[in-house]
mmCIF file of C-alpha atoms in Angstrom:
data_model
loop_
_atom_site.group_PDB
_atom_site.id
_atom_site.type_symbol
_atom_site.label_atom_id
_atom_site.label_comp_id
_atom_site.label_asym_id
_atom_site.label_seq_id
_atom_site.Cartn_x
_atom_site.Cartn_y
_atom_site.Cartn_z
ATOM 1 C CA GLN A 1 0.053 0.159 0.181
ATOM 2 C CA SER A 2 1.114 3.476 -1.112
ATOM 3 C CA VAL A 3 1.430 6.229 1.501
ATOM 4 C CA LEU A 4 0.198 8.470 -1.238
ATOM 5 C CA THR A 5 -3.448 7.227 -2.725
ATOM 6 C CA GLN A 6 -4.412 7.633 -6.352
ATOM 7 C CA PRO A 7 -7.293 5.934 -8.180
ATOM 8 C CA PRO A 8 -5.862 2.966 -10.084
ATOM 9 C CA SER A 9 -7.786 3.849 -13.321
ATOM 10 C CA VAL A 10 -9.234 7.076 -14.942
ATOM 11 C CA SER A 11 -10.483 7.300 -18.477
ATOM 12 C CA GLY A 12 -12.217 9.912 -20.937
ATOM 13 C CA ALA A 13 -12.812 10.382 -24.443
ATOM 14 C CA PRO A 14 -10.658 12.483 -26.586
ATOM 15 C CA GLY A 15 -11.175 16.333 -25.874
ATOM 16 C CA GLN A 16 -12.629 15.907 -22.379
ATOM 17 C CA ARG A 17 -11.271 16.583 -19.117
ATOM 18 C CA VAL A 18 -10.132 14.162 -16.411
ATOM 19 C CA ILE A 19 -8.743 14.758 -12.870
ATOM 20 C CA ILE A 20 -6.255 12.234 -10.995
ATOM 21 C CA SER A 21 -6.327 12.777 -7.209
ATOM 22 C CA CYS A 22 -3.410 12.067 -4.745
ATOM 23 C CA THR A 23 -4.359 12.079 -1.258
ATOM 24 C CA GLY A 24 -1.729 12.054 1.410
ATOM 25 C CA SER A 25 -1.705 12.889 5.193
ATOM 26 C CA SER A 26 -0.777 15.300 7.581
ATOM 27 C CA SER A 27 2.893 13.662 7.696
ATOM 28 C CA ASN A 28 3.424 14.344 4.172
ATOM 29 C CA ILE A 29 1.433 16.881 1.786
ATOM 30 C CA GLY A 30 -0.621 18.181 4.692
ATOM 31 C CA ALA A 31 2.578 19.245 6.312
ATOM 32 C CA GLY A 32 3.716 21.526 3.358
ATOM 33 C CA TYR A 33 5.751 19.149 1.281
ATOM 34 C CA ASP A 34 5.215 19.887 -2.410
ATOM 35 C CA VAL A 35 3.569 17.365 -4.796
ATOM 36 C CA HIS A 36 5.298 16.371 -8.298
ATOM 37 C CA TRP A 37 3.609 14.500 -10.857
ATOM 38 C CA TYR A 38 5.135 12.039 -13.440
ATOM 39 C CA GLN A 39 3.983 10.559 -16.882
ATOM 40 C CA HIS A 40 5.248 7.239 -17.333
ATOM 41 C CA LEU A 41 4.928 5.407 -20.686
ATOM 42 C CA PRO A 42 5.859 1.437 -20.870
ATOM 43 C CA GLY A 43 9.673 1.093 -21.848
ATOM 44 C CA THR A 44 10.619 4.721 -20.999
ATOM 45 C CA ALA A 45 11.778 6.593 -18.223
ATOM 46 C CA PRO A 46 9.235 8.379 -16.448
ATOM 47 C CA LYS A 47 8.831 12.255 -17.253
ATOM 48 C CA LEU A 48 8.210 15.284 -15.016
ATOM 49 C CA LEU A 49 4.852 16.711 -15.634
ATOM 50 C CA ILE A 50 4.411 19.209 -12.786
ATOM 51 C CA TYR A 51 6.726 20.205 -10.161
ATOM 52 C CA GLY A 52 6.171 22.201 -6.609
ATOM 53 C CA ASN A 53 2.276 21.434 -6.939
ATOM 54 C CA TYR A 54 1.357 23.481 -9.929
ATOM 55 C CA ASN A 55 4.682 24.307 -12.235
ATOM 56 C CA ARG A 56 5.171 22.908 -15.644
ATOM 57 C CA PRO A 57 8.668 22.072 -16.937
ATOM 58 C CA SER A 58 9.213 23.557 -20.370
ATOM 59 C CA GLY A 59 7.790 21.907 -23.179
ATOM 60 C CA VAL A 60 4.843 20.299 -21.273
ATOM 61 C CA PRO A 61 1.652 21.505 -22.765
ATOM 62 C CA ASP A 62 -0.662 23.601 -20.805
ATOM 63 C CA ARG A 63 -3.391 21.141 -21.070
ATOM 64 C CA PHE A 64 -1.652 19.404 -17.725
ATOM 65 C CA SER A 65 -2.207 21.600 -14.778
ATOM 66 C CA GLY A 66 -1.580 20.614 -10.815
ATOM 67 C CA SER A 67 -3.193 21.738 -7.816
ATOM 68 C CA LYS A 68 -2.776 21.149 -3.879
ATOM 69 C CA SER A 69 -5.211 21.728 -1.271
ATOM 70 C CA GLY A 70 -4.740 20.211 2.306
ATOM 71 C CA THR A 71 -3.721 16.882 2.241
ATOM 72 C CA SER A 72 -4.393 16.337 -1.108
ATOM 73 C CA ALA A 73 -3.286 17.442 -4.698
ATOM 74 C CA SER A 74 -4.787 16.770 -8.165
ATOM 75 C CA LEU A 75 -3.591 16.541 -11.803
ATOM 76 C CA ALA A 76 -6.012 17.960 -14.731
ATOM 77 C CA ILE A 77 -5.541 17.068 -17.923
ATOM 78 C CA THR A 78 -7.820 18.800 -20.538
ATOM 79 C CA GLY A 79 -8.333 18.068 -24.178
ATOM 80 C CA LEU A 80 -7.556 14.716 -24.010
ATOM 81 C CA GLN A 81 -5.408 13.009 -26.670
ATOM 82 C CA ALA A 82 -4.628 9.765 -27.667
ATOM 83 C CA GLU A 83 -1.037 10.430 -26.629
ATOM 84 C CA ASP A 84 -2.062 11.074 -23.143
ATOM 85 C CA GLU A 85 -2.672 7.312 -22.440
ATOM 86 C CA ALA A 86 0.046 6.123 -19.734
ATOM 87 C CA ASP A 87 0.278 5.835 -16.229
ATOM 88 C CA TYR A 88 0.457 8.886 -14.079
ATOM 89 C CA PHE A 89 2.438 9.013 -10.575
ATOM 90 C CA CYS A 90 2.255 11.592 -7.888
ATOM 91 C CA GLN A 91 4.977 12.219 -5.476
ATOM 92 C CA SER A 92 5.949 13.976 -2.362
ATOM 93 C CA TYR A 93 8.491 13.914 0.529
ATOM 94 C CA ASP A 94 8.072 13.620 4.458
ATOM 95 C CA SER A 95 10.096 14.831 7.331
ATOM 96 C CA SER A 96 12.302 11.705 7.433
ATOM 97 C CA LEU A 97 13.838 12.445 4.342
ATOM 98 C CA SER A 98 11.726 9.762 2.332
ATOM 99 C CA GLY A 99 10.321 10.190 -1.158
ATOM 100 C CA LEU A 100 6.907 8.784 -1.562
ATOM 101 C CA PHE A 101 5.399 7.754 -4.780
ATOM 102 C CA GLY A 102 1.447 7.332 -5.144
ATOM 103 C CA GLY A 103 0.424 3.967 -6.456
ATOM 104 C CA GLY A 104 0.044 5.368 -10.015
ATOM 105 C CA THR A 105 -3.204 5.740 -12.389
ATOM 106 C CA LYS A 106 -3.632 4.100 -15.615
ATOM 107 C CA LEU A 107 -5.401 6.840 -17.879
ATOM 108 C CA THR A 108 -7.217 5.354 -20.797
ATOM 109 C CA VAL A 109 -8.139 7.400 -23.816
ATOM 110 C CA LEU A 110 -11.531 6.031 -25.086
ATOM 111 C CA GLU B 1 23.064 16.472 -23.748
ATOM 112 C CA VAL B 2 22.256 16.275 -19.913
ATOM 113 C CA GLN B 3 21.871 12.565 -18.946
ATOM 114 C CA LEU B 4 22.120 10.047 -16.373
ATOM 115 C CA VAL B 5 23.508 6.533 -17.229
ATOM 116 C CA GLU B 6 23.072 3.519 -14.778
ATOM 117 C CA SER B 7 24.975 0.148 -14.783
ATOM 118 C CA GLY B 8 25.734 -2.651 -12.454
ATOM 119 C CA GLY B 9 22.433 -4.409 -12.762
ATOM 120 C CA GLY B 10 22.439 -8.175 -13.303
ATOM 121 C CA LEU B 11 21.250 -11.490 -11.991
ATOM 122 C CA VAL B 12 22.212 -12.153 -8.516
ATOM 123 C CA GLN B 13 21.233 -14.905 -5.952
ATOM 124 C CA PRO B 14 19.236 -14.095 -2.800
ATOM 125 C CA GLY B 15 21.495 -12.714 0.062
ATOM 126 C CA ARG B 16 24.267 -11.568 -2.188
ATOM 127 C CA SER B 17 25.354 -8.052 -2.906
ATOM 128 C CA LEU B 18 25.513 -5.618 -5.842
ATOM 129 C CA ARG B 19 26.526 -2.282 -6.463
ATOM 130 C CA LEU B 20 24.781 -0.062 -8.819
ATOM 131 C CA SER B 21 26.396 2.943 -10.506
ATOM 132 C CA CYS B 22 25.170 6.271 -12.047
ATOM 133 C CA VAL B 23 27.133 8.578 -14.151
ATOM 134 C CA ALA B 24 26.092 12.171 -14.764
ATOM 135 C CA SER B 25 27.127 14.110 -17.466
ATOM 136 C CA GLY B 26 25.969 17.631 -19.325
ATOM 137 C CA PHE B 27 25.137 19.564 -16.112
ATOM 138 C CA THR B 28 27.290 20.565 -12.838
ATOM 139 C CA PHE B 29 26.723 17.173 -10.981
ATOM 140 C CA HIS B 30 27.629 18.442 -7.374
ATOM 141 C CA ASP B 31 24.636 21.072 -7.484
ATOM 142 C CA TYR B 32 21.921 18.612 -7.452
ATOM 143 C CA ALA B 33 20.427 15.817 -5.305
ATOM 144 C CA ILE B 34 20.156 12.651 -6.851
ATOM 145 C CA HIS B 35 17.663 9.522 -6.118
ATOM 146 C CA TRP B 36 17.238 6.017 -6.851
ATOM 147 C CA VAL B 37 13.664 4.815 -8.045
ATOM 148 C CA ARG B 38 12.662 1.369 -8.646
ATOM 149 C CA GLN B 39 9.840 -0.304 -10.553
ATOM 150 C CA ALA B 40 9.234 -4.047 -9.889
ATOM 151 C CA PRO B 41 7.381 -5.978 -12.569
ATOM 152 C CA GLY B 42 3.777 -4.947 -12.923
ATOM 153 C CA LYS B 43 4.146 -2.436 -10.229
ATOM 154 C CA GLY B 44 4.350 1.184 -9.742
ATOM 155 C CA LEU B 45 7.222 3.279 -8.862
ATOM 156 C CA GLU B 46 8.927 2.979 -5.773
ATOM 157 C CA TRP B 47 11.323 5.758 -4.139
ATOM 158 C CA VAL B 48 14.494 3.802 -2.850
ATOM 159 C CA SER B 49 16.992 6.364 -1.744
ATOM 160 C CA GLY B 50 18.180 9.789 -1.982
ATOM 161 C CA ILE B 51 21.314 12.339 -1.063
ATOM 162 C CA SER B 52 21.564 15.682 -1.072
ATOM 163 C CA ARG B 53 24.255 17.420 -3.227
ATOM 164 C CA ASN B 54 26.846 17.817 -0.182
ATOM 165 C CA ARG B 55 25.582 14.504 1.349
ATOM 166 C CA ASN B 56 23.986 16.280 4.332
ATOM 167 C CA SER B 57 20.650 14.644 3.569
ATOM 168 C CA ILE B 58 20.187 11.163 2.920
ATOM 169 C CA GLY B 59 17.147 8.753 3.178
ATOM 170 C CA TYR B 60 16.135 5.566 2.686
ATOM 171 C CA ALA B 61 12.621 3.604 1.929
ATOM 172 C CA ASP B 62 11.627 1.419 5.336
ATOM 173 C CA SER B 63 12.031 -1.623 2.639
ATOM 174 C CA VAL B 64 15.739 -1.076 1.824
ATOM 175 C CA GLU B 65 16.969 0.454 5.281
ATOM 176 C CA GLY B 66 19.926 -1.075 6.828
ATOM 177 C CA ARG B 67 20.871 -3.123 3.576
ATOM 178 C CA PHE B 68 21.250 -0.376 1.114
ATOM 179 C CA THR B 69 23.858 2.364 1.077
ATOM 180 C CA ILE B 70 23.872 5.422 -1.217
ATOM 181 C CA SER B 71 27.086 7.443 -1.922
ATOM 182 C CA ARG B 72 28.357 9.890 -4.299
ATOM 183 C CA ASP B 73 31.656 11.161 -5.638
ATOM 184 C CA ASN B 74 31.143 14.425 -6.926
ATOM 185 C CA ALA B 75 34.804 14.427 -8.712
ATOM 186 C CA LYS B 76 33.569 11.452 -11.177
ATOM 187 C CA ASN B 77 30.082 12.873 -11.398
ATOM 188 C CA SER B 78 28.763 9.557 -9.946
ATOM 189 C CA LEU B 79 26.237 7.889 -7.986
ATOM 190 C CA TYR B 80 26.183 4.665 -6.155
ATOM 191 C CA LEU B 81 23.857 2.222 -4.380
ATOM 192 C CA GLN B 82 25.562 -0.538 -2.780
ATOM 193 C CA MET B 83 22.773 -3.250 -2.137
ATOM 194 C CA ASN B 84 23.738 -6.049 0.377
ATOM 195 C CA SER B 85 21.241 -9.070 1.475
ATOM 196 C CA LEU B 86 19.284 -8.739 -1.702
ATOM 197 C CA ARG B 87 15.980 -10.471 -1.515
ATOM 198 C CA PRO B 88 13.657 -11.621 -4.537
ATOM 199 C CA GLU B 89 11.360 -8.628 -3.711
ATOM 200 C CA ASP B 90 14.003 -6.284 -4.735
ATOM 201 C CA THR B 91 13.820 -7.417 -8.387
ATOM 202 C CA ALA B 92 13.142 -4.471 -10.312
ATOM 203 C CA LEU B 93 14.380 -1.796 -12.855
ATOM 204 C CA TYR B 94 16.317 0.784 -10.841
ATOM 205 C CA TYR B 95 16.569 4.634 -12.341
ATOM 206 C CA CYS B 96 18.664 7.178 -10.862
ATOM 207 C CA ALA B 97 16.991 10.697 -11.385
ATOM 208 C CA ARG B 98 17.985 14.187 -10.528
ATOM 209 C CA GLY B 99 16.387 16.421 -8.207
ATOM 210 C CA TYR B 100 15.771 20.045 -10.039
ATOM 211 C CA SER B 101 15.894 21.884 -6.930
ATOM 212 C CA GLY B 102 16.943 20.669 -3.800
ATOM 213 C CA TYR B 103 16.732 17.243 -1.949
ATOM 214 C CA GLU B 104 12.734 17.586 -1.787
ATOM 215 C CA SER B 105 12.185 18.451 -5.210
ATOM 216 C CA GLY B 106 10.744 16.794 -8.600
ATOM 217 C CA LEU B 107 12.849 14.447 -10.332
ATOM 218 C CA ASP B 108 13.274 16.147 -13.883
ATOM 219 C CA ILE B 109 16.508 14.176 -15.760
ATOM 220 C CA TRP B 110 15.977 10.246 -15.429
ATOM 221 C CA GLY B 111 18.341 7.680 -16.682
ATOM 222 C CA GLN B 112 16.953 4.628 -18.655
ATOM 223 C CA GLY B 113 17.488 2.430 -15.759
ATOM 224 C CA THR B 114 19.656 -0.905 -15.015
ATOM 225 C CA GLN B 115 17.777 -4.212 -14.290
ATOM 226 C CA VAL B 116 18.107 -6.387 -10.913
ATOM 227 C CA THR B 117 16.922 -9.480 -10.795
ATOM 228 C CA VAL B 118 17.455 -11.628 -7.480
ATOM 229 C CA SER B 119 16.655 -15.021 -7.819
ATOM 230 C CA SER B 120 18.154 -18.656 -6.914
#
């Protein structure tokens, strides 16, 4: 069981909007640690999508956005495209210097 | 080109040791924290260990605490993971990844991974 909880799967049709949640606790996200999001395609290295809760690295489309509130965070993807089909992971840290990943969410574009 | 390249993986028997390496190029290695992250077959990403740029902050996952040791040689642009008392559940693809801004930051550069298989 991951310390950060994500839904196992989400789906949406092309053009639609989906949201992936990431729920932590007062020991990690709620303690003020930033949340980061990654996109992972099979056979490739994970790609940083969102850092510091809501910031996008250069090259990441603005269709991807992040937010954080209390002990939870969310990744929103608008204008879904077939190429967005992948696994998505949230990540944070805690006071013991441990990195924490969510269990991952498989996005299916219908 | 900014990159990280892992090596040292392989097939090893339970209880034995293995040392992974990660060599950086294209950026100032000593300015960044570096982490190890693994993915077991059919599973998600699992953070393993991290080390700050000056080695003042070092962390381990509970699953490897006491068995794995992370270290870095800034003069050689290299990160290491000494893995002792290996278990079948340590079987995974091991990635090294760069923290973009400090120890507790997102991981912006990843290697392609090195496979570790623990089996008799």
